[in-house]
Coordinates of C-alpha atoms and ligand atoms in Angstrom, one line a residue:
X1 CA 96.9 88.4 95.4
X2 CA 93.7 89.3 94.2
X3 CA 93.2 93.2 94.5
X4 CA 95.5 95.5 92.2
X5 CA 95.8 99.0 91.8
X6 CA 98.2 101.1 89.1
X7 CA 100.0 104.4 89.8
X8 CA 101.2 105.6 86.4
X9 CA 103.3 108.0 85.0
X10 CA 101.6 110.4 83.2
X11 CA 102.4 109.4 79.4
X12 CA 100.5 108.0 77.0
X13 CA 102.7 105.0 76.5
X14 CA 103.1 104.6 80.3
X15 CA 98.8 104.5 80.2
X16 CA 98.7 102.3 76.6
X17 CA 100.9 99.7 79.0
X18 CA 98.5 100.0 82.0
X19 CA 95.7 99.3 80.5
X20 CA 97.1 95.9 78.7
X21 CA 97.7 95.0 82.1
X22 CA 94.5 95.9 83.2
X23 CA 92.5 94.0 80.5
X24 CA 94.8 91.0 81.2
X25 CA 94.3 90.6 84.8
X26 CA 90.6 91.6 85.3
X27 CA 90.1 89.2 82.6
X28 CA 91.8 86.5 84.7
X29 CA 90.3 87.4 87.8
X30 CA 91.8 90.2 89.4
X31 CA 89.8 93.2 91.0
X32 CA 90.7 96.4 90.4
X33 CA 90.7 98.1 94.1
X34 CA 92.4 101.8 94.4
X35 CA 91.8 102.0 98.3
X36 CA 92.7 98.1 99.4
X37 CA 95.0 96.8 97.1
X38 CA 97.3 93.8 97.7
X39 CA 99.3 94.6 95.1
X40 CA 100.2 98.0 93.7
X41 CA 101.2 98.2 89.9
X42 CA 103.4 101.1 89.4
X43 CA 103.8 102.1 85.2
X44 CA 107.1 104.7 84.4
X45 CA 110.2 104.6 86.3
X46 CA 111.7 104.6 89.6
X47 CA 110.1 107.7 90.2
X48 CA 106.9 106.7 89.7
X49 CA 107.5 104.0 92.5
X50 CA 108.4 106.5 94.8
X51 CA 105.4 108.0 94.1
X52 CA 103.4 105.1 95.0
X53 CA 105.2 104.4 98.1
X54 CA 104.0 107.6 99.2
X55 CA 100.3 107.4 97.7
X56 CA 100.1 104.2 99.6
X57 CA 102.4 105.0 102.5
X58 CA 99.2 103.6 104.8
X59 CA 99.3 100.5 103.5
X60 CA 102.7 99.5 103.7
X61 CA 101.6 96.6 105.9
X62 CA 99.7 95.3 103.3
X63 CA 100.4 96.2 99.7
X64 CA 103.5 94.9 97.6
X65 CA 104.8 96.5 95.0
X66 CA 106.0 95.7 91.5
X67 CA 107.6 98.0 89.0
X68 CA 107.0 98.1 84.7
X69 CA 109.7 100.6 83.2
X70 CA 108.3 102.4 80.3
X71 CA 112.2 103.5 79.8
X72 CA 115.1 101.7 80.6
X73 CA 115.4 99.0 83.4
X74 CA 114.8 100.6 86.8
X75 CA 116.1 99.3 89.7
X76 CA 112.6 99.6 91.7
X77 CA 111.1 98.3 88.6
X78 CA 110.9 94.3 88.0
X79 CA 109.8 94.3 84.1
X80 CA 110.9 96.6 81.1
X81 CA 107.7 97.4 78.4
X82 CA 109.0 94.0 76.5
X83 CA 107.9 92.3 79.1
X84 CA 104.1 92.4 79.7
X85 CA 103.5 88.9 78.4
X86 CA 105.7 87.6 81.1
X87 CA 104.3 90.1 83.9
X88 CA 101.1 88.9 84.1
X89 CA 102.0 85.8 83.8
X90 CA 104.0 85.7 86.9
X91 CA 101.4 88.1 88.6
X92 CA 99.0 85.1 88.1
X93 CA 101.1 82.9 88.9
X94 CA 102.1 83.5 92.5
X95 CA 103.3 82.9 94.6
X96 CA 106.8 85.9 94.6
X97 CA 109.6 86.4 96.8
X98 CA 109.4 89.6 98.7
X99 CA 112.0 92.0 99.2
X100 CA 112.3 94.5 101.9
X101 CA 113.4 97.8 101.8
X102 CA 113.5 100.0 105.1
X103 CA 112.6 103.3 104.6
X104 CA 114.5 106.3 106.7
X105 CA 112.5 107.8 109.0
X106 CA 112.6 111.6 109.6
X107 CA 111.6 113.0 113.1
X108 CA 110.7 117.0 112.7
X109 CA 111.1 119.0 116.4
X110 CA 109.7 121.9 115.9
X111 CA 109.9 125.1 118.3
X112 CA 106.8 124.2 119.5
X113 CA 105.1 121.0 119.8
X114 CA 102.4 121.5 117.0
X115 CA 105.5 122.0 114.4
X116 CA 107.0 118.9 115.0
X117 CA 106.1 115.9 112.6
X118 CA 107.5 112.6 111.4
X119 CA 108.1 111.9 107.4
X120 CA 109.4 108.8 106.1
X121 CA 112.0 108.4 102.8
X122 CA 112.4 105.4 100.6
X123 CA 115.6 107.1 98.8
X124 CA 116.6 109.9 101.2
X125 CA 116.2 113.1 102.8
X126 CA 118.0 116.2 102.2
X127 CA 118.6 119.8 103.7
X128 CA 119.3 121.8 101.2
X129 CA 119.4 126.1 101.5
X130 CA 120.3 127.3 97.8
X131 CA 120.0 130.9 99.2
X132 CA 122.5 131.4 102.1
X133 CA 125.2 129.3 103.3
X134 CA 123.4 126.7 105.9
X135 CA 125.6 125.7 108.9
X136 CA 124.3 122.4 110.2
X137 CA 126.0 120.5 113.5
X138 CA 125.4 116.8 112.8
X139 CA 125.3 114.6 115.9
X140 CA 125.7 111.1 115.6
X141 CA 124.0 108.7 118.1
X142 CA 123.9 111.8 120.3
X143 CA 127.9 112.5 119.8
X144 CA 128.8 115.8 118.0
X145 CA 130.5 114.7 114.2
X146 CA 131.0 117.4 112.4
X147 CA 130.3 121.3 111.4
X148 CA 129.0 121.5 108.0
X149 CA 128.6 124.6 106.0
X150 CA 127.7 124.5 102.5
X151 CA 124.2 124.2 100.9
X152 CA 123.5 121.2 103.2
X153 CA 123.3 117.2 103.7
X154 CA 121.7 113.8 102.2
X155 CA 120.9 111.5 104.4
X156 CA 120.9 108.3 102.1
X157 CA 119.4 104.4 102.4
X158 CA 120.9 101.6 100.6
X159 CA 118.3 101.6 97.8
X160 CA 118.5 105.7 97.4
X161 CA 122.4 105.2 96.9
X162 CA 122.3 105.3 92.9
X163 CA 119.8 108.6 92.9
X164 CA 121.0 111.6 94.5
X165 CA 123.5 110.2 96.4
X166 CA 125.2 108.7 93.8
X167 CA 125.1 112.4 91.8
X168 CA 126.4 113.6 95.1
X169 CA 130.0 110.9 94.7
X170 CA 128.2 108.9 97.6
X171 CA 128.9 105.2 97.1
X172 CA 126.8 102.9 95.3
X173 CA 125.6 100.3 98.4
X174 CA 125.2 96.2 97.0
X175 CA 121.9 94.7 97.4
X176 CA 120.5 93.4 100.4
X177 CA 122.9 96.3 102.7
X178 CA 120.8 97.7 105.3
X179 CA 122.6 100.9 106.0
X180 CA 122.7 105.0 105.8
X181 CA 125.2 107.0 104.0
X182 CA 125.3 111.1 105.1
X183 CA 126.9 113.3 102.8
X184 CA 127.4 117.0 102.1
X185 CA 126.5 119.0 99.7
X186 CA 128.9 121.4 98.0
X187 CA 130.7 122.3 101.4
X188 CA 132.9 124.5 101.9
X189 CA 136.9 123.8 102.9
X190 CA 139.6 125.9 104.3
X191 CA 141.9 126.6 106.3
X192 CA 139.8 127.6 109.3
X193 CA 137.0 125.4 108.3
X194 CA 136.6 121.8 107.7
X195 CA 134.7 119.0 107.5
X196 CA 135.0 115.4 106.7
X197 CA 134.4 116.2 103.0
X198 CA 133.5 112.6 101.7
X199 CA 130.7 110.1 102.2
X200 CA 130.3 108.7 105.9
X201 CA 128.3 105.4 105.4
X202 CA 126.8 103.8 108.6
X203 CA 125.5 101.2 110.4
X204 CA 121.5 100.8 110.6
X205 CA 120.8 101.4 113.7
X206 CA 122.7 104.8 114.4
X207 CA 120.5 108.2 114.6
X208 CA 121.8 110.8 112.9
X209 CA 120.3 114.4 114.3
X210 CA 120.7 118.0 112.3
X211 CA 120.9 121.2 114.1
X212 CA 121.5 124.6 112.9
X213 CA 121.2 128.2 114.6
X214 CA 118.5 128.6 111.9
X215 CA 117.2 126.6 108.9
X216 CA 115.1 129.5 107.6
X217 CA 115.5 129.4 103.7
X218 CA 116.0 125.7 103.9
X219 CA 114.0 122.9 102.3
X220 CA 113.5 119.2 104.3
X221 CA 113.5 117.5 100.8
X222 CA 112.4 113.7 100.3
X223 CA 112.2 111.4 97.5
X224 CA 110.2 113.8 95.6
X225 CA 108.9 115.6 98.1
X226 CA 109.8 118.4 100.1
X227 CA 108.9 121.1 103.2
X228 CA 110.2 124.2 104.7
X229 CA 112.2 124.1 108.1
X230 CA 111.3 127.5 108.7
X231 CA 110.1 126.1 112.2
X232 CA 111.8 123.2 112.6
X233 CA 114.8 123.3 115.3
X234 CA 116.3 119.8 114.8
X235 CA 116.2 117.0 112.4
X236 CA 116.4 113.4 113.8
X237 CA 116.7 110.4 111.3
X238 CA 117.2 106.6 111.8
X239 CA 116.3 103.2 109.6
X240 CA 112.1 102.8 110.7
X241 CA 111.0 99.4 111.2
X242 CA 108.6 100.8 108.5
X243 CA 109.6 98.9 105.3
X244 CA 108.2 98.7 101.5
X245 CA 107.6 95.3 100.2
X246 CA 108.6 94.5 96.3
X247 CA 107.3 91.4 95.0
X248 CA 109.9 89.8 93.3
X249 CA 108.8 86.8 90.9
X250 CA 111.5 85.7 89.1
X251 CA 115.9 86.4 90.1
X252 CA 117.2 90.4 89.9
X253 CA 120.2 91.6 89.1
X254 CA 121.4 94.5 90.6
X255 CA 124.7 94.6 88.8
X256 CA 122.7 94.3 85.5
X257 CA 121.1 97.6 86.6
X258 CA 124.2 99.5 87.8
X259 CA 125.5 98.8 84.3
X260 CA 122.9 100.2 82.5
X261 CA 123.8 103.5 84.5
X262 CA 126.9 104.1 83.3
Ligands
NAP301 P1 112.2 112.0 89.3 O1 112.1 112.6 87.9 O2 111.1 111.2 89.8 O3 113.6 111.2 89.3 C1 114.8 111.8 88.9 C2 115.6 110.7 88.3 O4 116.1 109.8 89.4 C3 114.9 109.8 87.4 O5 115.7 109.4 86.3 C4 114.6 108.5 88.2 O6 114.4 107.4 87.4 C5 115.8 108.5 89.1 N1 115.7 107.7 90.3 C6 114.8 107.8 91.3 N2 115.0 106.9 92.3 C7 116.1 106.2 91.9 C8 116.9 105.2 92.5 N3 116.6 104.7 93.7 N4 118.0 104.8 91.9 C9 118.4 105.3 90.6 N5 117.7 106.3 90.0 C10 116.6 106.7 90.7 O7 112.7 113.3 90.2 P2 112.1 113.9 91.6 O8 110.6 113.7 91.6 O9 112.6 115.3 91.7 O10 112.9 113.1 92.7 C11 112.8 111.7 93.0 C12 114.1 111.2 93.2 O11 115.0 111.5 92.1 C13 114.8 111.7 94.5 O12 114.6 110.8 95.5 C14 116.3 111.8 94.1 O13 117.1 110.8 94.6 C15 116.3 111.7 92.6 N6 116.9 112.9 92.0 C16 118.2 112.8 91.6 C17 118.8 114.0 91.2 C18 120.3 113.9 90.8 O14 120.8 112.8 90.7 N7 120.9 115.0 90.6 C19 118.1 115.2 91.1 C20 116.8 115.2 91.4 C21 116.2 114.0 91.9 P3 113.2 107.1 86.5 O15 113.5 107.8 85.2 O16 113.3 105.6 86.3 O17 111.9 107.5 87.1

């Protein structure tokens, strides 16, 4: 890998860290490309990979990505701010594993063709209407689940399962898991209406679709982005073939992360 580019978080620690990496690999080589890289440096957290992903959603193909947590230890994130010595020493010293994660794609119909538009997640996608109670039908492959009124669904992958999800009591998913977990969001239960109240988690290659009479007031959030459904008349989602490479250089623990979330 010869071509490099950093997305940083906007600190000045985050940028002191960056550009010790910087001096370090230009010095032994490396070229500095924003537009081609082979290798995308991400400086912050977990959210600033995310970020990334999306800057560089065009190059997935292409591009790896490696993580430096400027916090605690991330779980996109490969090296803590301890660690820069033996970053770029493994940078320079390929060659790395690579590890796959599929992202969740997210097919928009609109009420008319021009509306309609496909969005891709690395954590997950959410429908959430803070203003009125949002009734959403979710259909899975094609067969009507369940009713569910509340403030609406998350739609999560395996590696989104610690962020929202995991706020939301969805279950933590091991390593390596290639499914979706779908759960609601503050829903309402009674006597005359239910619904299935915990997490669902799924196979990988199920489609999950989202209608409603209306989603006006609702948000299409993902990762940290978001949209309005104001037009949008269903919501289809399965696992793309689409996936985000990390280059992994040296062996990851994902249980030494999950404890260092609780
Ligand atoms: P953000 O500030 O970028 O992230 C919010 C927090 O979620 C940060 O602490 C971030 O870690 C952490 N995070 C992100 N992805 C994670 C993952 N896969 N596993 C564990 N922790 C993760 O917030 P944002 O821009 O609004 O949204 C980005 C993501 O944050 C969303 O995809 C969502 O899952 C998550 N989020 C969670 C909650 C919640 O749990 N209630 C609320 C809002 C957003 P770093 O500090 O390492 O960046």
């Amino acid at each position: 890998m010869k071509k490099i580019a950093f997305v940083i978080r906007k600190d000045d620690h985050s940028l002191s860290i960056k550009n010790q990496l910087e001096i370090n690999l230009v010095k032994s080589g490396m070229i500095v490309d924003e537009k081609n890289p082979d290798l995308v440096i991400c400086v912050g957290g977990d959210g600033t990979i995310l970020y990334a992903v999306h800057k560089y959603s065009n190059k997935l193909d292409t591009a790896k990505f490696i993580g430096v947590h400027t916090g605690t230890l991330g779980f996109f994130t490969e090296y803590t701010d301890q660690e820069i010595d033996s970053c770029i020493h493994d940078i320079l010293s390929e060659p790395c594993d690579d590890f796959t994660a599929a992202l969740l794609e997210v097919n928009l119909i609109g009420d008319v063709p021009q509306h309609s538009k496909t969005i891709y997640a690395l954590n997950e996608m959410r429908i959430e209407n803070i203003i009125r109670t949002q009734v959403i039908d979710v259909y899975i492959d094609g067969e009507h689940f369940e009713k569910c009124r509340g403030t609406g669904v998350c739609l999560s992958t395996q590696v989104g399962s610690t962020a929202y999800n995991r706020s939301l009591g969805g279950a933590v998913i091991d390593s390596g898991l290639s499914i979706m977990q779908l759960s609601e969001i503050t829903s309402i239960q009674h006597s005359k209406h239910h619904s299935l109240g915990v997490p669902y988690i799924m196979m990988r290659n199920r489609s999950v679709t989202f209608m409603s009479d209306t989603f006006n007031h609702a948000l299409l959030c993902y990762d940290h982005l978001y949209m309005d459904l104001e037009n949008i008349q269903k919501v289809v989602c399965t696992i793309s073939d689409r996936c985000v490479h990390f280059a992994r250089y040296r062996p990851y623990s994902y249980l030494k992360r999950l404890k260092n979330i609780y």
